[in-house]
Amino acid sequence: MRSHDSVGWWRSAVIYQIYPRSFADGNGDGIGDLAGVRARLKYLAELGVDALWFNPWYASPQADAGYDVADYRAIDPVFGTLAEAEELIVEAHALGLRIIVDVVPNHSSDQHVWFRQALAQGPGSAARDLFWFRPGRGAHGELPPNDWQSIFGGPAWTRTAGPDGTPGEWYLHLFAAEQPDLNWENPRVRAEFEDVLRFWFDRGADGVRIDSAALLTKDRALADFDPADPPTADSPGQHPYSDRDDVHEIYRTWRAIADSYPDPRALIGEVWLPDAQRFANYLRPDELHTAFNFAFLGCAWQAGALRAVIDETLAVHAPVGAPATWVLSNHDVPRHVTRYGRADTSFNLEYRQLGAPTDLALGTRRARAAILLALALPGSAYVYQGEELGLEEVEDLPDAVRQDPMFFRTAGANLGRDGCRVPIPWSGRTQPFGFSAEAAGDSGAEPWLPQPEAWKTLTVETQTGDPGSMLELYRAALAFRRASSALGDGGIEWLPAPDGVLALGRGSSFACVVNVSGEPVALPAEGTVVLCSGELESGLLPADTAAWVLR
Ligand code: GLC
C-alpha cells in the first residue's frame, strides 16, 4: 500500500462511498452490482481516492436498501456472490484501494433466521430474547409497550400475530418494521457480531463502517420518554435508546479485534449526535478510530459558521487523539450541490428542506469551493459517489418509483432519500447513460430510478478532459493532496483574512483560501495558486470560490 498508509491509513485517507445499487450495473438488470463496480475500479483508482466504503451488500429483502440484513455473511444475489466480493477486494487492493464494509448491528432484517425463529418459538423463548419482544399495554395488549417513535416515522413497535392471526407480543424497531432491533444485552448478539467482524476482516476488509453506532444499547426498562426532556434533533444528552454509556464497552471489544490483525483494521462510526463532546467519546483511544463529521455536513455556507464548526471539530478530536473527518454528502442526505444553492444552506435530519427552491449554478460553484476546503482540512475526507460529477438531488421523482421507507412511513410528508441515490451517469446522451451494461440480446433495462435528462452533460465521459468540469477538479485536487506532505493528517493555522474569508495554512508552505464573503477579494496569502475552484477575476478571488496556494 501507499507509503504513509502503514501508520493508521484512515488518519489521512480519502474514502469514496459506493452505493452499490446505483454505482454501475454489470448484468444489465437496471440495478448496480459488484460486477459493475469491478469494471469501474480503474476509474476509482485513477480518481485518486484511497479507500472504498460499500453500503450494505448483504443478503437482504431490501426493505431499507440493504440496511435490513438477512445474512451478514452472504452477498445479496442482486449484487452478486461472496466469491465476487472476495475477488473485488483482491482487485481493489492490487490497485492500492482499501475496502470498508458496512456493518449493521442495531437491527437485522425480519427475514433473518433469528427473527423467523423468534416468531416461531413464541413468547419467553431464547430466540425472542435476541430481539426486544414485549407484551403490549392496554387491557388487551393493543397498545405499544412504550411511546418510542421510529426514526422513519410512526411507532417504533409492531405487533406480531400468530399463524391463525391472533395478535401477540410487540417487537421494537427504531427504523422500519422490517428492521427488528437486536438485543445487545444478550451475549449471543455480541458474540455474533464479533464473529461477523472477523469474517470480513479475514476476507481482507480494511475496516468497517458501523451503522447507527450510538443506538445499540437501550434502557432495559424500556421506559417512556421523559416528557420533561423530549427528544429533538438538537437536544443532547442521553435518551432511552441513544448514546447510552454502556454502548462504549461494545466498541472497546471491537477495537481489540481490529487491533489484533497485523495490519490493523479501521472502525468508523456513524454517530449522529448534536453534542460534539459526547460524539468525541466514541473516539477515545480504545474505541473507534474515526466517525463521520455530520456537523460539518450540516453547516451553513457561511464563513463564521464554517470556521466555528471546523474549530469545534478539531477541538473535540484533539484530546482523544483521533483524526477528524470531512463529509459533504452521503446516501441519507440531499446532495450538497442542491443544499448549497438554497436560501438556507444549513441541514439537519429534521430539516431536510426537500423541494425548497435552489439555484444549481450557485450550489455547484459552492460545491467546487467546498471540496477544496474539505480536502485541505486535517484528517480524512469522504466523497459520496456522484459528487465528483456535481450531481444534484433529484427532487422530482414520481412517487411511483420511490423506494425509501421514510417516504412511506411518513405518508409522503418526508420525500426521503431516493433523490440522492439515482444511478450514476457514465457515458452517452440518453438514459441509462452507460450505467447498465447491455445484457446479451437485450437493449438494457431501465435504471431502478430514472435519471434526469440533463445529466447528459454530467457524465464521466463528457467531463473527462474538460478542465472546467467538477470531475477534473476532483482529480486534480486528489492528486495534489496525495502528493503533498502538508495535507491529510496534522494541524492547521488560521491566517489573517478579511471578513467572510477563510484562510488556513497547512505546514509552512500550503494555504487554502475560501471566499464566502459574497464579494471578490484579494488573495490574503501571497504565493502561487496551484488550484482554484473558479477563475480568478483580475487577480481577485471571486465569491464562493476557493484557491489552494503555495506560499
Ligand atoms: C443509517 C443508514 C441509513 C439507514 C439507517 C438504518 O442511518 O445510513 O441509510 O436507513 O441507518 O439502518
Coordinates of C-alpha atoms and ligand atoms in Angstrom, one line a residue:
M1 CA 0.0 0.0 0.0
R2 CA 1.0 3.6 -0.2
S3 CA 3.9 5.0 1.8
H4 CA 2.2 6.8 4.7
D5 CA -0.5 4.2 4.9
S6 CA 1.0 2.0 7.4
V7 CA 0.5 4.2 10.4
G8 CA -3.2 4.5 10.6
W9 CA -4.1 4.9 6.9
W10 CA -7.5 6.2 8.0
R11 CA -5.9 9.3 9.5
S12 CA -5.4 10.8 6.1
A13 CA -7.4 8.7 3.7
V14 CA -10.0 10.0 1.2
I15 CA -12.7 7.4 1.3
Y16 CA -15.1 7.0 -1.6
Q17 CA -18.6 5.9 -0.8
I18 CA -20.2 3.3 -3.1
Y19 CA -23.9 2.8 -3.0
P20 CA -23.8 -0.5 -4.9
R21 CA -27.4 -0.3 -6.2
S22 CA -26.6 2.9 -8.1
F23 CA -22.9 2.8 -9.0
A24 CA -22.7 0.6 -12.0
D25 CA -24.8 -2.3 -13.3
G26 CA -22.7 -5.1 -14.8
N27 CA -25.5 -7.5 -15.7
G28 CA -27.9 -5.1 -17.4
D29 CA -30.9 -5.6 -15.0
G30 CA -31.1 -1.9 -14.1
I31 CA -29.6 -2.3 -10.6
G32 CA -26.0 -1.7 -9.8
D33 CA -23.9 -4.7 -8.7
L34 CA -20.4 -5.9 -7.8
A35 CA -19.6 -6.8 -11.5
G36 CA -20.4 -3.1 -12.3
V37 CA -18.0 -2.0 -9.5
R38 CA -15.3 -4.3 -10.6
A39 CA -15.5 -3.0 -14.1
R40 CA -15.0 0.6 -12.8
L41 CA -12.3 0.0 -10.2
K42 CA -9.8 1.6 -12.6
Y43 CA -11.9 4.8 -12.7
L44 CA -11.8 4.9 -8.9
A45 CA -8.1 4.3 -8.7
E46 CA -7.5 7.0 -11.3
L47 CA -9.8 9.4 -9.5
G48 CA -7.2 9.2 -6.7
V49 CA -9.1 8.0 -3.7
D50 CA -7.6 5.8 -1.1
A51 CA -10.4 3.5 0.0
L52 CA -13.9 2.4 -0.9
W53 CA -16.8 2.1 1.6
F54 CA -19.6 -0.1 0.4
N55 CA -23.1 0.5 1.6
P56 CA -24.6 -2.9 2.6
W57 CA -24.2 -5.6 0.0
Y58 CA -25.5 -8.4 2.1
A59 CA -28.4 -10.8 1.5
S60 CA -31.5 -8.6 2.2
P61 CA -35.1 -8.2 1.2
Q62 CA -34.1 -4.6 0.6
A63 CA -36.8 -3.1 2.7
D64 CA -34.4 -0.3 3.6
A65 CA -31.9 -0.6 0.7
G66 CA -29.9 -3.4 2.3
Y67 CA -29.9 -1.9 5.9
D68 CA -32.2 -4.8 6.7
V69 CA -29.7 -7.6 6.7
A70 CA -30.9 -11.2 6.4
D71 CA -27.4 -12.8 6.4
Y72 CA -24.3 -10.8 7.4
R73 CA -22.0 -13.3 5.7
A74 CA -23.7 -13.5 2.3
I75 CA -23.9 -11.2 -0.7
D76 CA -27.4 -10.4 -2.0
P77 CA -27.9 -12.1 -5.4
V78 CA -29.0 -8.7 -6.8
F79 CA -25.4 -7.6 -6.2
G80 CA -23.5 -10.9 -6.9
T81 CA -21.8 -13.6 -4.8
L82 CA -19.4 -13.8 -1.9
A83 CA -16.8 -15.1 -4.4
E84 CA -17.2 -11.9 -6.4
A85 CA -16.9 -9.8 -3.3
E86 CA -13.7 -11.6 -2.4
E87 CA -12.3 -11.1 -5.9
L88 CA -13.3 -7.5 -5.7
I89 CA -11.3 -7.0 -2.5
V90 CA -8.2 -8.6 -4.1
E91 CA -8.6 -6.5 -7.2
A92 CA -9.1 -3.3 -5.3
H93 CA -6.0 -4.0 -3.1
A94 CA -4.0 -4.6 -6.3
L95 CA -4.9 -1.0 -7.4
G96 CA -4.0 0.4 -4.0
L97 CA -7.6 0.8 -2.8
R98 CA -8.6 -0.2 0.7
I99 CA -12.1 -1.7 1.3
I100 CA -14.5 -0.8 4.1
V101 CA -17.7 -2.8 4.6
D102 CA -20.9 -1.6 6.3
V103 CA -21.8 -3.4 9.4
V104 CA -25.4 -3.0 10.6
P105 CA -25.5 -4.1 14.3
N106 CA -28.5 -2.2 15.6
H107 CA -31.1 -4.3 13.8
S108 CA -31.4 -7.2 11.4
S109 CA -34.0 -8.0 8.8
D110 CA -37.3 -9.5 9.7
Q111 CA -36.2 -12.3 7.3
H112 CA -33.0 -13.0 9.3
V113 CA -33.1 -16.6 10.6
W114 CA -33.0 -15.4 14.2
F115 CA -36.1 -13.3 13.8
R116 CA -38.0 -16.0 12.0
Q117 CA -37.1 -18.4 14.8
A118 CA -38.2 -15.8 17.4
L119 CA -41.6 -15.5 15.7
A120 CA -42.0 -19.3 15.5
Q121 CA -40.8 -20.0 19.1
G122 CA -43.1 -17.6 20.8
P123 CA -43.1 -15.5 24.0
G124 CA -40.5 -16.3 26.6
S125 CA -38.2 -18.3 24.2
A126 CA -34.5 -17.8 24.0
A127 CA -35.0 -16.9 20.3
R128 CA -37.2 -13.9 21.3
D129 CA -34.5 -12.7 23.7
L130 CA -32.2 -11.8 20.8
F131 CA -34.7 -9.0 20.0
W132 CA -37.0 -6.8 22.1
F133 CA -40.3 -8.5 22.3
R134 CA -42.7 -7.3 24.9
P135 CA -46.5 -7.6 25.6
G136 CA -48.5 -4.6 24.7
R137 CA -50.1 -2.1 27.1
G138 CA -53.8 -1.7 27.4
A139 CA -56.5 -4.2 28.5
H140 CA -55.8 -6.5 25.6
G141 CA -52.2 -5.6 24.8
E142 CA -53.4 -3.4 22.0
L143 CA -51.1 -0.5 22.8
P144 CA -47.4 -0.5 22.1
P145 CA -45.1 -1.2 25.1
N146 CA -43.9 2.4 25.2
D147 CA -44.0 5.7 23.4
W148 CA -40.9 5.4 21.3
Q149 CA -41.2 6.6 17.7
S150 CA -39.5 5.1 14.7
I151 CA -36.8 7.3 13.1
F152 CA -38.6 6.7 9.9
G153 CA -42.0 7.8 11.3
G154 CA -44.8 6.1 13.2
P155 CA -44.4 3.9 16.3
A156 CA -41.2 2.0 17.0
W157 CA -43.2 -1.1 17.7
T158 CA -45.1 -3.6 15.6
R159 CA -47.4 -6.2 16.9
T160 CA -46.9 -9.8 16.0
A161 CA -49.7 -12.2 15.0
G162 CA -49.8 -16.0 15.4
P163 CA -50.4 -18.3 12.4
D164 CA -54.1 -18.0 13.0
G165 CA -53.9 -14.3 13.1
T166 CA -54.2 -14.0 16.9
P167 CA -52.4 -10.8 18.0
G168 CA -49.4 -11.4 20.2
E169 CA -46.3 -9.6 21.5
W170 CA -44.9 -6.4 20.0
Y171 CA -41.3 -6.0 18.9
L172 CA -39.1 -2.9 18.8
H173 CA -37.8 -1.4 15.6
L174 CA -36.2 2.0 15.7
F175 CA -36.3 2.1 11.9
A176 CA -38.7 0.2 9.6
A177 CA -40.9 -2.6 10.8
E178 CA -38.8 -4.9 8.6
Q179 CA -35.7 -4.0 10.8
P180 CA -36.2 -5.5 14.3
D181 CA -33.7 -4.1 16.8
L182 CA -31.3 -6.7 18.2
N183 CA -30.9 -7.0 22.0
W184 CA -27.3 -6.2 22.8
E185 CA -27.9 -7.3 26.4
N186 CA -27.8 -10.8 25.1
P187 CA -24.2 -12.3 24.8
R188 CA -25.2 -14.2 21.7
V189 CA -25.7 -11.0 19.9
R190 CA -22.3 -9.7 21.0
A191 CA -20.6 -12.9 20.0
E192 CA -22.3 -13.0 16.6
F193 CA -21.1 -9.5 15.6
E194 CA -17.6 -10.2 16.9
D195 CA -17.6 -13.2 14.5
V196 CA -19.1 -11.1 11.7
L197 CA -16.2 -8.6 12.1
R198 CA -13.7 -11.3 11.9
F199 CA -15.5 -12.8 8.9
W200 CA -14.9 -9.7 6.8
F201 CA -11.5 -8.8 8.2
D202 CA -10.4 -12.3 7.4
R203 CA -11.5 -11.7 3.8
G204 CA -9.4 -8.6 3.6
A205 CA -11.7 -5.8 4.5
D206 CA -9.6 -3.0 5.8
G207 CA -12.3 -1.6 8.0
V208 CA -15.9 -1.4 8.9
R209 CA -18.4 1.5 8.9
I210 CA -20.7 1.0 11.8
D211 CA -24.3 1.8 11.1
S212 CA -26.3 3.7 13.7
A213 CA -23.4 3.2 16.1
A214 CA -24.9 5.2 19.0
L215 CA -28.2 3.3 19.1
L216 CA -27.2 -0.2 20.0
T217 CA -27.9 -0.4 23.8
K218 CA -31.3 0.5 25.2
D219 CA -32.8 1.3 28.6
R220 CA -33.6 -2.2 29.8
A221 CA -36.8 -1.0 31.4
L222 CA -37.9 0.4 28.0
A223 CA -39.2 3.5 29.8
D224 CA -41.3 6.1 28.0
F225 CA -39.5 9.3 27.1
D226 CA -39.4 11.8 29.9
P227 CA -41.9 14.5 28.9
A228 CA -39.6 17.0 30.6
D229 CA -36.8 16.0 28.2
P230 CA -38.4 15.2 24.9
P231 CA -36.2 14.0 22.1
T232 CA -35.4 16.6 19.5
A233 CA -32.7 16.8 16.9
D234 CA -30.9 19.4 18.9
S235 CA -31.3 18.0 22.3
P236 CA -28.1 16.5 23.6
G237 CA -27.8 14.0 26.4
Q238 CA -29.0 10.5 26.8
H239 CA -32.2 9.1 25.5
P240 CA -33.6 5.7 26.4
Y241 CA -32.2 4.3 23.1
S242 CA -29.4 6.6 22.1
D243 CA -25.9 7.4 23.2
R244 CA -26.0 5.4 26.4
D245 CA -22.8 5.0 28.4
D246 CA -23.0 1.2 28.1
V247 CA -22.6 1.2 24.4
H248 CA -18.9 2.0 24.7
E249 CA -17.9 -1.4 26.1
I250 CA -19.0 -2.9 22.7
Y251 CA -16.6 -0.7 20.8
R252 CA -13.7 -1.5 23.2
T253 CA -14.2 -5.2 22.4
W254 CA -14.4 -4.4 18.7
R255 CA -11.2 -2.3 18.9
A256 CA -9.3 -5.2 20.4
I257 CA -10.4 -7.4 17.5
A258 CA -9.5 -4.7 14.9
D259 CA -6.1 -4.2 16.5
S260 CA -5.4 -7.9 16.7
Y261 CA -4.7 -8.0 12.9
P262 CA -1.1 -7.5 11.8
D263 CA -2.4 -4.7 9.5
P264 CA -4.9 -3.1 12.0
R265 CA -8.4 -2.6 10.6
A266 CA -10.3 0.6 10.9
L267 CA -13.5 1.1 12.9
I268 CA -15.6 4.0 11.5
G269 CA -18.7 5.1 13.3
E270 CA -21.9 6.6 12.0
V271 CA -22.6 8.7 15.1
W272 CA -25.3 11.3 14.7
L273 CA -25.1 13.3 17.9
P274 CA -25.6 17.0 18.2
D275 CA -23.3 17.2 21.2
A276 CA -19.7 17.3 19.9
Q277 CA -18.3 16.3 23.3
R278 CA -20.4 13.2 23.5
F279 CA -19.6 12.4 19.9
A280 CA -15.9 12.5 20.8
N281 CA -16.4 9.9 23.5
Y282 CA -16.7 7.3 20.7
L283 CA -13.2 8.2 19.5
R284 CA -11.4 7.5 22.7
P285 CA -8.1 5.7 22.1
D286 CA -9.5 2.2 22.8
E287 CA -12.8 2.7 20.8
L288 CA -13.5 3.8 17.2
H289 CA -10.8 5.3 15.0
T290 CA -13.0 7.9 13.3
A291 CA -16.6 8.9 12.9
F292 CA -18.5 10.9 10.3
N293 CA -18.5 14.6 10.9
F294 CA -22.2 15.4 10.4
A295 CA -21.7 18.9 12.0
F296 CA -19.6 19.9 9.0
L297 CA -22.0 18.3 6.5
G298 CA -24.9 20.2 8.0
C299 CA -23.1 23.5 8.4
A300 CA -24.4 26.5 6.5
W301 CA -22.3 28.0 3.8
Q302 CA -21.2 31.0 5.9
A303 CA -17.7 31.9 6.9
G304 CA -18.4 32.2 10.6
A305 CA -20.4 29.0 10.9
L306 CA -17.8 27.1 8.9
R307 CA -15.0 28.4 10.9
A308 CA -16.8 27.6 14.2
V309 CA -17.6 24.0 13.1
I310 CA -14.0 23.4 12.0
D311 CA -12.6 24.8 15.2
E312 CA -15.0 22.8 17.3
T313 CA -14.3 19.6 15.3
L314 CA -10.6 20.0 15.8
A315 CA -11.0 20.9 19.5
V316 CA -13.0 17.8 20.4
H317 CA -10.8 15.4 18.4
A318 CA -7.5 16.7 19.7
P319 CA -7.9 15.4 23.3
V320 CA -8.8 11.9 22.2
G321 CA -6.1 11.9 19.5
A322 CA -8.5 10.9 16.8
P323 CA -8.3 12.4 13.2
A324 CA -11.3 14.5 12.1
T325 CA -13.3 13.5 9.1
W326 CA -14.8 15.9 6.5
V327 CA -18.1 14.9 4.8
L328 CA -20.2 16.9 2.4
S329 CA -22.8 14.3 1.3
N330 CA -23.9 10.7 1.7
H331 CA -26.8 8.4 0.8
D332 CA -29.0 9.8 3.6
V333 CA -28.9 13.5 2.9
P334 CA -29.9 15.7 -0.1
R335 CA -26.9 16.2 -2.3
H336 CA -24.8 19.3 -1.4
V337 CA -25.0 21.0 -4.8
T338 CA -28.7 21.3 -4.1
R339 CA -28.3 22.3 -0.5
Y340 CA -25.7 24.9 -1.2
G341 CA -28.0 26.5 -3.8
R342 CA -30.8 27.2 -1.3
A343 CA -31.6 30.3 0.6
D344 CA -30.9 28.4 3.8
T345 CA -27.8 26.3 3.2
S346 CA -27.9 24.5 6.6
F347 CA -29.1 20.9 7.0
N348 CA -30.1 18.6 9.8
L349 CA -32.1 15.4 9.8
E350 CA -35.3 17.1 11.0
Y351 CA -34.9 19.9 8.5
R352 CA -34.3 18.4 5.0
Q353 CA -36.0 21.2 3.1
L354 CA -36.7 18.8 0.3
G355 CA -38.2 20.6 -2.6
A356 CA -37.2 24.1 -1.4
P357 CA -36.1 26.3 -4.3
T358 CA -32.4 26.0 -5.3
D359 CA -30.0 27.7 -7.6
L360 CA -28.0 24.8 -9.0
A361 CA -25.4 27.0 -10.6
L362 CA -24.7 28.7 -7.3
G363 CA -24.8 25.4 -5.5
T364 CA -22.3 23.9 -7.9
R365 CA -20.0 26.9 -7.5
R366 CA -20.0 26.5 -3.8
A367 CA -19.7 22.7 -4.0
R368 CA -16.5 23.2 -6.0
A369 CA -15.1 25.5 -3.3
A370 CA -16.3 23.2 -0.5
I371 CA -14.4 20.2 -1.8
L372 CA -11.2 22.2 -1.9
L373 CA -11.9 23.2 1.7
A374 CA -12.7 19.7 2.8
L375 CA -9.6 18.2 1.2
A376 CA -7.4 20.8 2.7
L377 CA -8.6 20.2 6.3
P378 CA -6.6 17.9 8.6
G379 CA -7.8 14.3 8.8
S380 CA -9.7 12.1 6.3
A381 CA -12.4 13.0 3.9
Y382 CA -15.3 11.3 2.2
V383 CA -16.6 11.5 -1.4
Y384 CA -20.1 10.2 -2.0
Q385 CA -20.4 8.7 -5.4
G386 CA -21.5 11.2 -8.0
E387 CA -20.5 14.3 -6.0
E388 CA -17.3 14.2 -8.1
L389 CA -19.6 14.7 -11.1
G390 CA -21.5 17.6 -9.4
L391 CA -24.8 15.7 -9.4
E392 CA -27.7 17.4 -7.8
E393 CA -30.5 15.9 -5.6
V394 CA -33.2 14.6 -7.9
E395 CA -36.3 16.1 -6.3
D396 CA -39.0 15.4 -9.0
L397 CA -39.0 11.6 -8.8
P398 CA -42.5 10.3 -9.4
D399 CA -44.0 8.8 -6.2
A400 CA -44.5 5.6 -8.0
V401 CA -40.7 4.9 -8.3
R402 CA -39.8 5.9 -4.8
Q403 CA -38.5 3.2 -2.6
D404 CA -37.4 4.8 0.7
P405 CA -39.3 3.5 3.7
M406 CA -39.0 7.0 5.1
F407 CA -41.3 8.2 2.3
F408 CA -43.9 5.5 3.0
R409 CA -43.8 5.7 6.8
T410 CA -44.5 9.4 6.7
A411 CA -47.2 9.0 4.1
G412 CA -45.1 11.1 1.7
A413 CA -44.6 14.0 4.1
N414 CA -40.9 13.3 4.0
L415 CA -39.8 12.7 0.5
G416 CA -37.0 10.6 1.8
R417 CA -33.6 9.8 0.4
D418 CA -34.2 8.4 -3.1
G419 CA -33.2 11.6 -4.7
C420 CA -29.5 11.2 -3.7
R421 CA -29.5 7.6 -4.8
V422 CA -30.2 8.0 -8.5
P423 CA -27.9 5.8 -10.7
I424 CA -24.6 7.4 -11.9
P425 CA -24.3 8.7 -15.4
W426 CA -21.2 7.3 -17.0
S427 CA -21.5 8.0 -20.8
G428 CA -23.7 8.6 -23.7
R429 CA -26.5 11.1 -24.3
T430 CA -29.6 9.2 -23.1
Q431 CA -30.6 7.1 -20.1
P432 CA -29.2 4.9 -18.7
F433 CA -26.1 6.9 -19.5
G434 CA -23.8 3.8 -19.5
F435 CA -25.0 2.8 -16.0
S436 CA -26.2 -0.6 -17.3
A437 CA -24.1 -2.8 -19.4
E438 CA -26.2 -4.1 -22.2
A439 CA -27.1 -7.7 -21.4
A440 CA -26.7 -10.0 -24.3
G441 CA -29.7 -9.8 -26.7
D442 CA -31.2 -7.1 -24.6
S443 CA -31.1 -3.3 -25.0
G444 CA -30.7 -2.9 -21.3
A445 CA -33.3 -2.5 -18.5
E446 CA -34.4 0.9 -17.2
P447 CA -32.3 2.0 -14.2
W448 CA -34.1 1.4 -10.9
L449 CA -34.6 5.1 -10.5
P450 CA -34.9 7.4 -13.6
Q451 CA -32.0 9.8 -14.3
P452 CA -32.6 13.4 -15.3
E453 CA -32.1 14.0 -19.0
A454 CA -29.8 17.0 -18.1
W455 CA -27.3 14.5 -16.8
K456 CA -26.1 14.0 -20.3
T457 CA -23.8 17.0 -19.6
L458 CA -22.6 15.5 -16.4
T459 CA -21.4 12.0 -17.5
V460 CA -17.9 10.9 -16.7
E461 CA -17.3 10.7 -20.4
T462 CA -18.4 14.4 -21.0
Q463 CA -16.4 15.7 -18.1
T464 CA -13.2 13.8 -18.7
G465 CA -10.6 16.1 -20.2
D466 CA -12.7 19.3 -19.6
P467 CA -10.6 21.4 -17.3
G468 CA -13.6 23.3 -16.1
S469 CA -15.5 20.2 -15.0
M470 CA -16.2 19.1 -11.5
L471 CA -14.6 15.7 -12.2
E472 CA -11.3 17.2 -13.3
L473 CA -11.4 19.5 -10.3
Y474 CA -11.7 16.4 -8.0
R475 CA -9.0 14.6 -9.9
A476 CA -6.6 17.5 -9.7
A477 CA -7.3 18.1 -6.0
L478 CA -7.0 14.5 -5.1
A479 CA -3.7 14.1 -7.0
F480 CA -2.3 17.2 -5.3
R481 CA -3.5 16.1 -1.9
R482 CA -1.9 12.7 -2.2
A483 CA 1.4 14.2 -3.4
S484 CA 1.5 16.8 -0.7
S485 CA 3.1 16.1 2.7
A486 CA 1.3 19.1 4.1
L487 CA -2.2 17.7 3.6
G488 CA -4.0 14.8 5.3
D489 CA -3.3 14.3 9.0
G490 CA -1.9 17.1 11.0
G491 CA -2.7 20.6 12.3
I492 CA -3.9 23.9 10.8
E493 CA -3.2 27.5 11.5
W494 CA -5.7 30.3 10.6
L495 CA -4.1 33.0 8.6
P496 CA -5.2 36.6 8.7
A497 CA -8.1 37.2 6.2
P498 CA -10.8 39.8 5.6
D499 CA -14.3 39.2 6.9
G500 CA -16.1 36.4 5.2
V501 CA -12.9 34.7 4.0
L502 CA -11.4 31.6 5.5
A503 CA -7.6 31.2 5.1
L504 CA -6.0 28.2 6.6
G505 CA -2.4 27.2 6.5
R506 CA -1.1 23.7 6.5
G507 CA 2.6 23.3 7.1
S508 CA 4.9 26.2 6.2
S509 CA 4.0 26.4 2.5
F510 CA 0.4 25.5 1.8
A511 CA -2.7 27.7 2.2
C512 CA -6.4 27.2 1.3
V513 CA -8.4 30.4 0.9
V514 CA -12.2 30.2 0.7
N515 CA -14.2 33.3 -0.2
V516 CA -17.6 33.1 1.4
S517 CA -17.9 36.9 1.6
G518 CA -20.1 37.4 -1.4
E519 CA -17.6 39.8 -3.0
P520 CA -14.4 39.3 -4.9
V521 CA -11.3 39.6 -2.6
A522 CA -7.6 39.9 -2.9
L523 CA -5.9 36.6 -2.1
P524 CA -4.7 37.1 1.5
A525 CA -2.0 34.5 1.2
E526 CA 0.9 35.5 -1.1
G527 CA 2.1 32.8 -3.4
T528 CA 1.3 30.7 -6.4
V529 CA -2.2 29.5 -6.9
V530 CA -1.9 25.8 -7.7
L531 CA -5.6 25.0 -7.9
C532 CA -8.7 27.2 -7.9
S533 CA -12.4 26.2 -7.9
G534 CA -13.2 29.1 -10.3
E535 CA -11.3 31.6 -12.5
L536 CA -9.6 34.5 -10.7
E537 CA -11.0 37.8 -11.9
S538 CA -8.4 40.4 -12.4
G539 CA -6.3 38.7 -9.8
L540 CA -9.1 38.6 -7.3
L541 CA -10.7 35.5 -5.8
P542 CA -14.5 35.7 -6.7
A543 CA -17.3 35.0 -4.3
D544 CA -17.9 31.3 -3.4
T545 CA -14.5 30.3 -4.8
A546 CA -11.6 28.6 -3.1
A547 CA -7.9 28.5 -4.0
W548 CA -5.0 26.4 -3.0
V549 CA -1.9 28.5 -2.7
L550 CA 1.7 27.6 -2.3
R551 CA 3.2 30.4 -0.1
Ligands
GLC1 C1 -28.2 4.6 8.9 C2 -28.0 4.4 7.4 C3 -29.4 4.6 6.8 C4 -30.3 3.5 7.3 C5 -30.4 3.5 8.8 C6 -31.0 2.3 9.3 O1 -28.5 5.8 9.3 O2 -27.1 5.3 6.9 O3 -29.3 4.6 5.4 O4 -31.6 3.7 6.7 O5 -29.1 3.6 9.4 O6 -30.1 1.2 9.1

